[in-house]
PDB file of C-alpha atoms in Angstrom:
ATOM      1  CA  GLY A   1     -38.247  22.681 -57.293  1.00 54.00           C
ATOM      2  CA  ALA A   2     -39.733  25.604 -55.400  1.00 80.00           C
ATOM      3  CA  GLY A   3     -37.921  26.926 -52.379  1.00 92.00           C
ATOM      4  CA  VAL A   4     -39.289  28.005 -49.033  1.00 96.00           C
ATOM      5  CA  SER A   5     -41.922  30.690 -49.384  1.00 96.00           C
ATOM      6  CA  GLN A   6     -43.263  33.063 -46.767  1.00 97.00           C
ATOM      7  CA  SER A   7     -46.190  35.430 -46.667  1.00 96.00           C
ATOM      8  CA  PRO A   8     -46.769  38.242 -46.348  1.00 97.00           C
ATOM      9  CA  SER A   9     -43.411  39.732 -47.301  1.00 95.00           C
ATOM     10  CA  ASN A  10     -44.193  42.825 -45.264  1.00 96.00           C
ATOM     11  CA  LYS A  11     -46.680  43.399 -42.465  1.00 97.00           C
ATOM     12  CA  VAL A  12     -47.398  46.620 -40.639  1.00 97.00           C
ATOM     13  CA  THR A  13     -49.670  46.324 -37.636  1.00 97.00           C
ATOM     14  CA  GLU A  14     -50.750  48.420 -34.692  1.00 97.00           C
ATOM     15  CA  LYS A  15     -49.558  47.640 -31.215  1.00 97.00           C
ATOM     16  CA  GLY A  16     -51.930  45.228 -29.506  1.00 97.00           C
ATOM     17  CA  LYS A  17     -53.153  43.528 -32.689  1.00 97.00           C
ATOM     18  CA  ASP A  18     -52.594  39.854 -33.478  1.00 98.00           C
ATOM     19  CA  VAL A  19     -50.644  38.791 -36.583  1.00 98.00           C
ATOM     20  CA  GLU A  20     -50.198  35.513 -38.436  1.00 98.00           C
ATOM     21  CA  LEU A  21     -47.148  34.742 -40.545  1.00 98.00           C
ATOM     22  CA  ARG A  22     -47.149  31.842 -42.969  1.00 97.00           C
ATOM     23  CA  CYS A  23     -44.395  29.522 -44.146  1.00 97.00           C
ATOM     24  CA  ASP A  24     -44.528  26.954 -46.963  1.00 96.00           C
ATOM     25  CA  PRO A  25     -41.509  24.643 -46.662  1.00 95.00           C
ATOM     26  CA  ILE A  26     -39.824  22.714 -49.436  1.00 95.00           C
ATOM     27  CA  SER A  27     -41.884  19.664 -50.335  1.00 92.00           C
ATOM     28  CA  GLY A  28     -40.653  16.558 -48.556  1.00 90.00           C
ATOM     29  CA  HIS A  29     -38.756  18.429 -45.846  1.00 92.00           C
ATOM     30  CA  THR A  30     -39.781  17.090 -42.466  1.00 91.00           C
ATOM     31  CA  ALA A  31     -38.128  19.773 -40.346  1.00 92.00           C
ATOM     32  CA  LEU A  32     -39.289  23.391 -40.186  1.00 94.00           C
ATOM     33  CA  TYR A  33     -37.770  26.229 -38.198  1.00 94.00           C
ATOM     34  CA  TRP A  34     -38.766  29.767 -37.266  1.00 96.00           C
ATOM     35  CA  TYR A  35     -36.207  32.475 -36.497  1.00 94.00           C
ATOM     36  CA  ARG A  36     -36.369  36.162 -35.683  1.00 95.00           C
ATOM     37  CA  GLN A  37     -33.795  38.664 -36.918  1.00 92.00           C
ATOM     38  CA  SER A  38     -33.848  42.139 -35.423  1.00 89.00           C
ATOM     39  CA  LEU A  39     -32.139  45.000 -37.240  1.00 81.00           C
ATOM     40  CA  GLY A  40     -28.383  44.448 -37.260  1.00 74.00           C
ATOM     41  CA  GLN A  41     -28.668  41.368 -35.058  1.00 79.00           C
ATOM     42  CA  GLY A  42     -28.055  37.677 -35.580  1.00 82.00           C
ATOM     43  CA  LEU A  43     -30.743  35.078 -36.043  1.00 88.00           C
ATOM     44  CA  GLU A  44     -32.671  34.180 -32.898  1.00 89.00           C
ATOM     45  CA  PHE A  45     -34.132  30.678 -32.819  1.00 89.00           C
ATOM     46  CA  LEU A  46     -37.837  30.576 -31.970  1.00 93.00           C
ATOM     47  CA  ILE A  47     -39.255  27.101 -32.579  1.00 92.00           C
ATOM     48  CA  TYR A  48     -38.778  24.026 -34.720  1.00 90.00           C
ATOM     49  CA  PHE A  49     -40.920  21.119 -35.858  1.00 91.00           C
ATOM     50  CA  GLN A  50     -39.679  17.642 -36.801  1.00 88.00           C
ATOM     51  CA  GLY A  51     -42.264  15.410 -38.432  1.00 85.00           C
ATOM     52  CA  ASN A  52     -45.100  14.586 -36.068  1.00 82.00           C
ATOM     53  CA  SER A  53     -43.014  15.056 -32.924  1.00 84.00           C
ATOM     54  CA  ALA A  54     -43.858  17.719 -30.370  1.00 84.00           C
ATOM     55  CA  PRO A  55     -42.224  20.980 -31.428  1.00 87.00           C
ATOM     56  CA  ASP A  56     -39.240  22.453 -29.602  1.00 85.00           C
ATOM     57  CA  LYS A  57     -40.631  25.745 -28.315  1.00 87.00           C
ATOM     58  CA  SER A  58     -37.625  26.625 -26.197  1.00 85.00           C
ATOM     59  CA  GLY A  59     -36.844  29.786 -28.158  1.00 87.00           C
ATOM     60  CA  LEU A  60     -40.249  31.453 -28.012  1.00 91.00           C
ATOM     61  CA  PRO A  61     -39.755  34.752 -26.139  1.00 92.00           C
ATOM     62  CA  SER A  62     -43.172  34.848 -24.464  1.00 93.00           C
ATOM     63  CA  ASP A  63     -46.551  33.154 -24.354  1.00 94.00           C
ATOM     64  CA  ARG A  64     -47.781  35.689 -26.902  1.00 97.00           C
ATOM     65  CA  PHE A  65     -45.906  33.665 -29.522  1.00 97.00           C
ATOM     66  CA  SER A  66     -47.195  30.345 -30.817  1.00 96.00           C
ATOM     67  CA  ALA A  67     -46.786  28.254 -33.939  1.00 96.00           C
ATOM     68  CA  GLU A  68     -48.582  25.427 -35.642  1.00 94.00           C
ATOM     69  CA  ARG A  69     -47.688  23.094 -38.451  1.00 94.00           C
ATOM     70  CA  THR A  70     -50.649  21.521 -40.159  1.00 84.00           C
ATOM     71  CA  GLY A  71     -50.352  18.210 -41.968  1.00 80.00           C
ATOM     72  CA  GLY A  72     -46.620  18.251 -41.588  1.00 76.00           C
ATOM     73  CA  SER A  73     -46.301  20.990 -44.188  1.00 90.00           C
ATOM     74  CA  VAL A  74     -47.440  24.613 -43.911  1.00 95.00           C
ATOM     75  CA  SER A  75     -46.669  26.440 -40.685  1.00 96.00           C
ATOM     76  CA  THR A  76     -48.183  29.542 -39.121  1.00 97.00           C
ATOM     77  CA  LEU A  77     -46.444  31.708 -36.537  1.00 97.00           C
ATOM     78  CA  THR A  78     -48.921  33.735 -34.490  1.00 97.00           C
ATOM     79  CA  ILE A  79     -48.038  36.737 -32.366  1.00 98.00           C
ATOM     80  CA  GLN A  80     -50.795  37.933 -30.085  1.00 98.00           C
ATOM     81  CA  ARG A  81     -51.089  41.452 -28.690  1.00 97.00           C
ATOM     82  CA  THR A  82     -48.067  42.634 -30.660  1.00 97.00           C
ATOM     83  CA  GLN A  83     -45.567  44.974 -29.041  1.00 97.00           C
ATOM     84  CA  GLN A  84     -43.123  47.353 -30.696  1.00 96.00           C
ATOM     85  CA  GLU A  85     -40.215  45.128 -29.684  1.00 95.00           C
ATOM     86  CA  ASP A  86     -41.731  42.390 -31.869  1.00 96.00           C
ATOM     87  CA  SER A  87     -40.708  44.398 -34.942  1.00 96.00           C
ATOM     88  CA  ALA A  88     -38.206  42.257 -36.821  1.00 96.00           C
ATOM     89  CA  VAL A  89     -37.780  40.013 -39.835  1.00 95.00           C
ATOM     90  CA  TYR A  90     -39.231  36.569 -39.203  1.00 97.00           C
ATOM     91  CA  LEU A  91     -37.421  33.873 -41.181  1.00 96.00           C
ATOM     92  CA  CYS A  92     -38.622  30.360 -41.818  1.00 96.00           C
ATOM     93  CA  ALA A  93     -36.355  27.498 -42.887  1.00 95.00           C
ATOM     94  CA  SER A  94     -36.830  23.845 -43.708  1.00 94.00           C
ATOM     95  CA  SER A  95     -34.501  20.871 -43.948  1.00 91.00           C
ATOM     96  CA  ARG A  96     -34.863  17.276 -45.002  1.00 89.00           C
ATOM     97  CA  ILE A  97     -34.509  16.153 -41.393  1.00 80.00           C
ATOM     98  CA  ALA A  98     -33.836  18.144 -38.218  1.00 76.00           C
ATOM     99  CA  GLY A  99     -30.197  18.196 -37.251  1.00 72.00           C
ATOM    100  CA  GLY A 100     -27.076  20.227 -37.881  1.00 69.00           C
ATOM    101  CA  SER A 101     -25.872  17.902 -40.635  1.00 73.00           C
ATOM    102  CA  TYR A 102     -28.797  18.827 -42.854  1.00 81.00           C
ATOM    103  CA  GLU A 103     -28.730  22.167 -44.602  1.00 86.00           C
ATOM    104  CA  GLN A 104     -31.502  24.560 -43.714  1.00 90.00           C
ATOM    105  CA  TYR A 105     -33.058  26.324 -46.673  1.00 93.00           C
ATOM    106  CA  PHE A 106     -34.394  29.733 -45.764  1.00 95.00           C
ATOM    107  CA  GLY A 107     -37.349  31.676 -47.045  1.00 95.00           C
ATOM    108  CA  PRO A 108     -37.130  35.400 -47.845  1.00 94.00           C
ATOM    109  CA  GLY A 109     -38.668  36.362 -44.521  1.00 95.00           C
ATOM    110  CA  THR A 110     -41.573  38.484 -43.363  1.00 97.00           C
ATOM    111  CA  ARG A 111     -40.716  41.989 -42.216  1.00 96.00           C
ATOM    112  CA  LEU A 112     -43.007  42.846 -39.313  1.00 97.00           C
ATOM    113  CA  THR A 113     -43.378  46.441 -38.196  1.00 97.00           C
ATOM    114  CA  VAL A 114     -45.427  47.189 -35.092  1.00 97.00           C
ATOM    115  CA  THR A 115     -46.441  50.853 -34.823  1.00 96.00           C
TER     116      THR A 115
ATOM    117  CA  LYS B   1     -22.503  28.689 -22.574  1.00 70.00           C
ATOM    118  CA  ASN B   2     -22.261  27.795 -26.261  1.00 72.00           C
ATOM    119  CA  GLN B   3     -21.436  30.886 -28.281  1.00 89.00           C
ATOM    120  CA  VAL B   4     -20.373  31.892 -31.775  1.00 94.00           C
ATOM    121  CA  GLU B   5     -18.544  35.198 -32.170  1.00 95.00           C
ATOM    122  CA  GLN B   6     -17.688  36.810 -35.483  1.00 96.00           C
ATOM    123  CA  SER B   7     -15.312  39.577 -36.408  1.00 96.00           C
ATOM    124  CA  PRO B   8     -15.171  42.154 -37.723  1.00 97.00           C
ATOM    125  CA  GLN B   9     -18.724  43.351 -37.264  1.00 95.00           C
ATOM    126  CA  SER B  10     -18.483  45.131 -40.616  1.00 96.00           C
ATOM    127  CA  LEU B  11     -15.908  45.519 -43.350  1.00 97.00           C
ATOM    128  CA  ILE B  12     -15.488  47.748 -46.398  1.00 98.00           C
ATOM    129  CA  ILE B  13     -13.186  46.660 -49.231  1.00 98.00           C
ATOM    130  CA  LEU B  14     -12.553  47.674 -52.821  1.00 97.00           C
ATOM    131  CA  GLU B  15     -13.718  45.490 -55.664  1.00 98.00           C
ATOM    132  CA  GLY B  16     -11.065  42.974 -56.652  1.00 97.00           C
ATOM    133  CA  LYS B  17      -9.450  42.832 -53.217  1.00 98.00           C
ATOM    134  CA  ASN B  18      -9.356  39.798 -50.936  1.00 98.00           C
ATOM    135  CA  CYS B  19     -10.703  39.656 -47.402  1.00 98.00           C
ATOM    136  CA  THR B  20     -10.937  37.249 -44.481  1.00 98.00           C
ATOM    137  CA  LEU B  21     -13.757  36.977 -41.978  1.00 98.00           C
ATOM    138  CA  GLN B  22     -13.290  35.326 -38.598  1.00 98.00           C
ATOM    139  CA  CYS B  23     -15.437  33.070 -36.443  1.00 98.00           C
ATOM    140  CA  ASN B  24     -14.628  31.826 -32.939  1.00 97.00           C
ATOM    141  CA  TYR B  25     -16.887  29.371 -31.169  1.00 95.00           C
ATOM    142  CA  THR B  26     -17.230  27.630 -27.845  1.00 93.00           C
ATOM    143  CA  VAL B  27     -19.847  25.107 -28.969  1.00 87.00           C
ATOM    144  CA  SER B  28     -19.300  21.618 -27.576  1.00 84.00           C
ATOM    145  CA  PRO B  29     -19.646  18.858 -28.497  1.00 85.00           C
ATOM    146  CA  PHE B  30     -18.969  20.059 -32.015  1.00 87.00           C
ATOM    147  CA  SER B  31     -20.758  18.612 -35.032  1.00 86.00           C
ATOM    148  CA  ASN B  32     -20.173  20.941 -37.948  1.00 90.00           C
ATOM    149  CA  LEU B  33     -19.689  24.558 -38.968  1.00 93.00           C
ATOM    150  CA  ARG B  34     -21.385  26.328 -41.834  1.00 94.00           C
ATOM    151  CA  TRP B  35     -20.898  29.711 -43.430  1.00 96.00           C
ATOM    152  CA  TYR B  36     -24.008  31.357 -44.821  1.00 96.00           C
ATOM    153  CA  LYS B  37     -24.320  34.391 -47.102  1.00 97.00           C
ATOM    154  CA  GLN B  38     -27.329  36.644 -46.545  1.00 94.00           C
ATOM    155  CA  ASP B  39     -28.090  39.252 -49.173  1.00 94.00           C
ATOM    156  CA  THR B  40     -30.133  42.251 -48.059  1.00 89.00           C
ATOM    157  CA  GLY B  41     -33.803  41.350 -47.866  1.00 86.00           C
ATOM    158  CA  ARG B  42     -33.177  37.659 -48.488  1.00 89.00           C
ATOM    159  CA  GLY B  43     -32.819  34.552 -46.380  1.00 91.00           C
ATOM    160  CA  PRO B  44     -29.347  33.091 -45.677  1.00 93.00           C
ATOM    161  CA  VAL B  45     -27.859  30.675 -48.223  1.00 94.00           C
ATOM    162  CA  SER B  46     -25.289  28.052 -47.268  1.00 92.00           C
ATOM    163  CA  LEU B  47     -21.794  28.507 -48.736  1.00 95.00           C
ATOM    164  CA  THR B  48     -19.778  25.744 -47.063  1.00 92.00           C
ATOM    165  CA  ILE B  49     -20.053  23.095 -44.377  1.00 90.00           C
ATOM    166  CA  MET B  50     -17.149  21.522 -42.501  1.00 91.00           C
ATOM    167  CA  THR B  51     -17.052  18.670 -40.031  1.00 88.00           C
ATOM    168  CA  PHE B  52     -14.453  18.041 -37.324  1.00 84.00           C
ATOM    169  CA  SER B  53     -12.046  16.263 -39.653  1.00 87.00           C
ATOM    170  CA  GLU B  54     -12.087  18.886 -42.405  1.00 90.00           C
ATOM    171  CA  ASN B  55      -9.840  21.923 -42.238  1.00 92.00           C
ATOM    172  CA  THR B  56     -10.609  23.593 -45.536  1.00 95.00           C
ATOM    173  CA  LYS B  57     -13.494  23.748 -47.978  1.00 94.00           C
ATOM    174  CA  SER B  58     -13.838  25.842 -51.115  1.00 95.00           C
ATOM    175  CA  ASN B  59     -16.851  27.069 -53.043  1.00 94.00           C
ATOM    176  CA  GLY B  60     -15.710  29.139 -55.990  1.00 96.00           C
ATOM    177  CA  ARG B  61     -14.045  32.286 -54.694  1.00 97.00           C
ATOM    178  CA  TYR B  62     -15.010  31.399 -51.115  1.00 97.00           C
ATOM    179  CA  THR B  63     -12.632  29.293 -49.012  1.00 97.00           C
ATOM    180  CA  ALA B  64     -13.455  28.337 -45.456  1.00 97.00           C
ATOM    181  CA  THR B  65     -10.939  26.990 -42.952  1.00 97.00           C
ATOM    182  CA  LEU B  66     -11.513  25.248 -39.648  1.00 96.00           C
ATOM    183  CA  ASP B  67      -9.176  24.681 -36.714  1.00 94.00           C
ATOM    184  CA  ALA B  68     -11.131  22.413 -34.382  1.00 91.00           C
ATOM    185  CA  ASP B  69      -8.382  22.553 -31.754  1.00 92.00           C
ATOM    186  CA  THR B  70      -8.531  26.314 -31.328  1.00 95.00           C
ATOM    187  CA  LYS B  71     -12.227  26.433 -32.272  1.00 95.00           C
ATOM    188  CA  GLN B  72     -11.686  29.000 -34.971  1.00 96.00           C
ATOM    189  CA  SER B  73     -12.893  29.292 -38.530  1.00 97.00           C
ATOM    190  CA  SER B  74     -12.301  31.804 -41.281  1.00 98.00           C
ATOM    191  CA  LEU B  75     -13.954  32.611 -44.566  1.00 98.00           C
ATOM    192  CA  HIS B  76     -11.635  33.980 -47.244  1.00 98.00           C
ATOM    193  CA  ILE B  77     -13.087  35.765 -50.244  1.00 98.00           C
ATOM    194  CA  THR B  78     -10.806  36.102 -53.248  1.00 98.00           C
ATOM    195  CA  ALA B  79     -11.051  38.804 -55.911  1.00 98.00           C
ATOM    196  CA  SER B  80     -14.164  40.329 -54.384  1.00 97.00           C
ATOM    197  CA  GLN B  81     -17.069  41.419 -56.547  1.00 97.00           C
ATOM    198  CA  LEU B  82     -19.812  43.944 -55.905  1.00 97.00           C
ATOM    199  CA  SER B  83     -22.243  41.045 -55.541  1.00 97.00           C
ATOM    200  CA  ASP B  84     -20.277  39.809 -52.540  1.00 97.00           C
ATOM    201  CA  SER B  85     -21.756  42.679 -50.534  1.00 98.00           C
ATOM    202  CA  ALA B  86     -23.841  40.850 -47.937  1.00 97.00           C
ATOM    203  CA  SER B  87     -23.825  39.546 -44.378  1.00 96.00           C
ATOM    204  CA  TYR B  88     -21.791  36.416 -43.747  1.00 97.00           C
ATOM    205  CA  ILE B  89     -23.020  34.257 -40.902  1.00 96.00           C
ATOM    206  CA  CYS B  90     -21.072  31.550 -39.094  1.00 96.00           C
ATOM    207  CA  VAL B  91     -23.264  28.740 -37.770  1.00 93.00           C
ATOM    208  CA  VAL B  92     -22.105  25.938 -35.477  1.00 91.00           C
ATOM    209  CA  SER B  93     -24.091  22.794 -34.685  1.00 87.00           C
ATOM    210  CA  GLU B  94     -23.806  20.676 -31.568  1.00 84.00           C
ATOM    211  CA  ASN B  95     -23.347  16.925 -31.788  1.00 76.00           C
ATOM    212  CA  THR B  96     -26.136  16.022 -29.386  1.00 70.00           C
ATOM    213  CA  GLY B  97     -28.700  14.666 -31.819  1.00 62.00           C
ATOM    214  CA  GLY B  98     -31.790  16.556 -32.877  1.00 61.00           C
ATOM    215  CA  PHE B  99     -31.437  20.232 -33.594  1.00 65.00           C
ATOM    216  CA  LYS B 100     -29.087  22.528 -31.746  1.00 76.00           C
ATOM    217  CA  THR B 101     -27.566  25.193 -33.929  1.00 82.00           C
ATOM    218  CA  ILE B 102     -25.996  28.451 -32.800  1.00 87.00           C
ATOM    219  CA  PHE B 103     -25.800  31.417 -35.155  1.00 90.00           C
ATOM    220  CA  GLY B 104     -23.199  34.140 -35.031  1.00 93.00           C
ATOM    221  CA  ALA B 105     -24.276  37.759 -35.407  1.00 92.00           C
ATOM    222  CA  GLY B 106     -22.624  37.968 -38.825  1.00 94.00           C
ATOM    223  CA  THR B 107     -20.112  40.199 -40.561  1.00 96.00           C
ATOM    224  CA  ARG B 108     -21.529  42.858 -42.843  1.00 96.00           C
ATOM    225  CA  LEU B 109     -19.307  43.134 -45.949  1.00 98.00           C
ATOM    226  CA  PHE B 110     -19.475  46.119 -48.282  1.00 97.00           C
ATOM    227  CA  VAL B 111     -17.613  45.857 -51.602  1.00 98.00           C
ATOM    228  CA  LYS B 112     -17.121  49.200 -53.326  1.00 97.00           C
ATOM    229  CA  ALA B 113     -16.242  49.904 -56.944  1.00 96.00           C
TER     230      ALA B 113
END
């Protein structure tokens, strides 16, 4: 079946603008994760959703970042009033259930550039 | 603090040669350890997963080892190919229920002809 998809693949925005990044997880996967990967750096956990439970937002770097998951499927990561330090690749992953025993399948990422 | 450290940061080898990448972790309680391969511009893809009781796992030319006592893992690549050029990420999960996974910064491997 189809893998995790993300859109857009690339986004260039001006400092101060809001952006929305979209993630379509694998069908049937109840867990969805957002990560940020800065150039040459490891993956930084942002937020994850498990079914209808309240999301774990412990990784969000500031209140400018928020995420929603509608109907337990598609997720949107929103960054308000973007800053240059927000420039990074934003990766989404999904797994059958949340937990380290279940493999996370990653999307190709959205490369965000804030000018 | 739970951490995952990888070495070397980057590595250049000739096609056909073998190489070994290292991963040290301080994650506790330990659940499992995965190695991911991330091609440029793509998301990471899982290569192997090992639990506490496993000390080796192979996936084609990739062989991962785990020493849970010393909290070390290695990924050995045999007869490297140009397509092996990628970042290799060590990921360790805690055994606390729910989701708690720590990613290493990765080793960037360059295979040259």
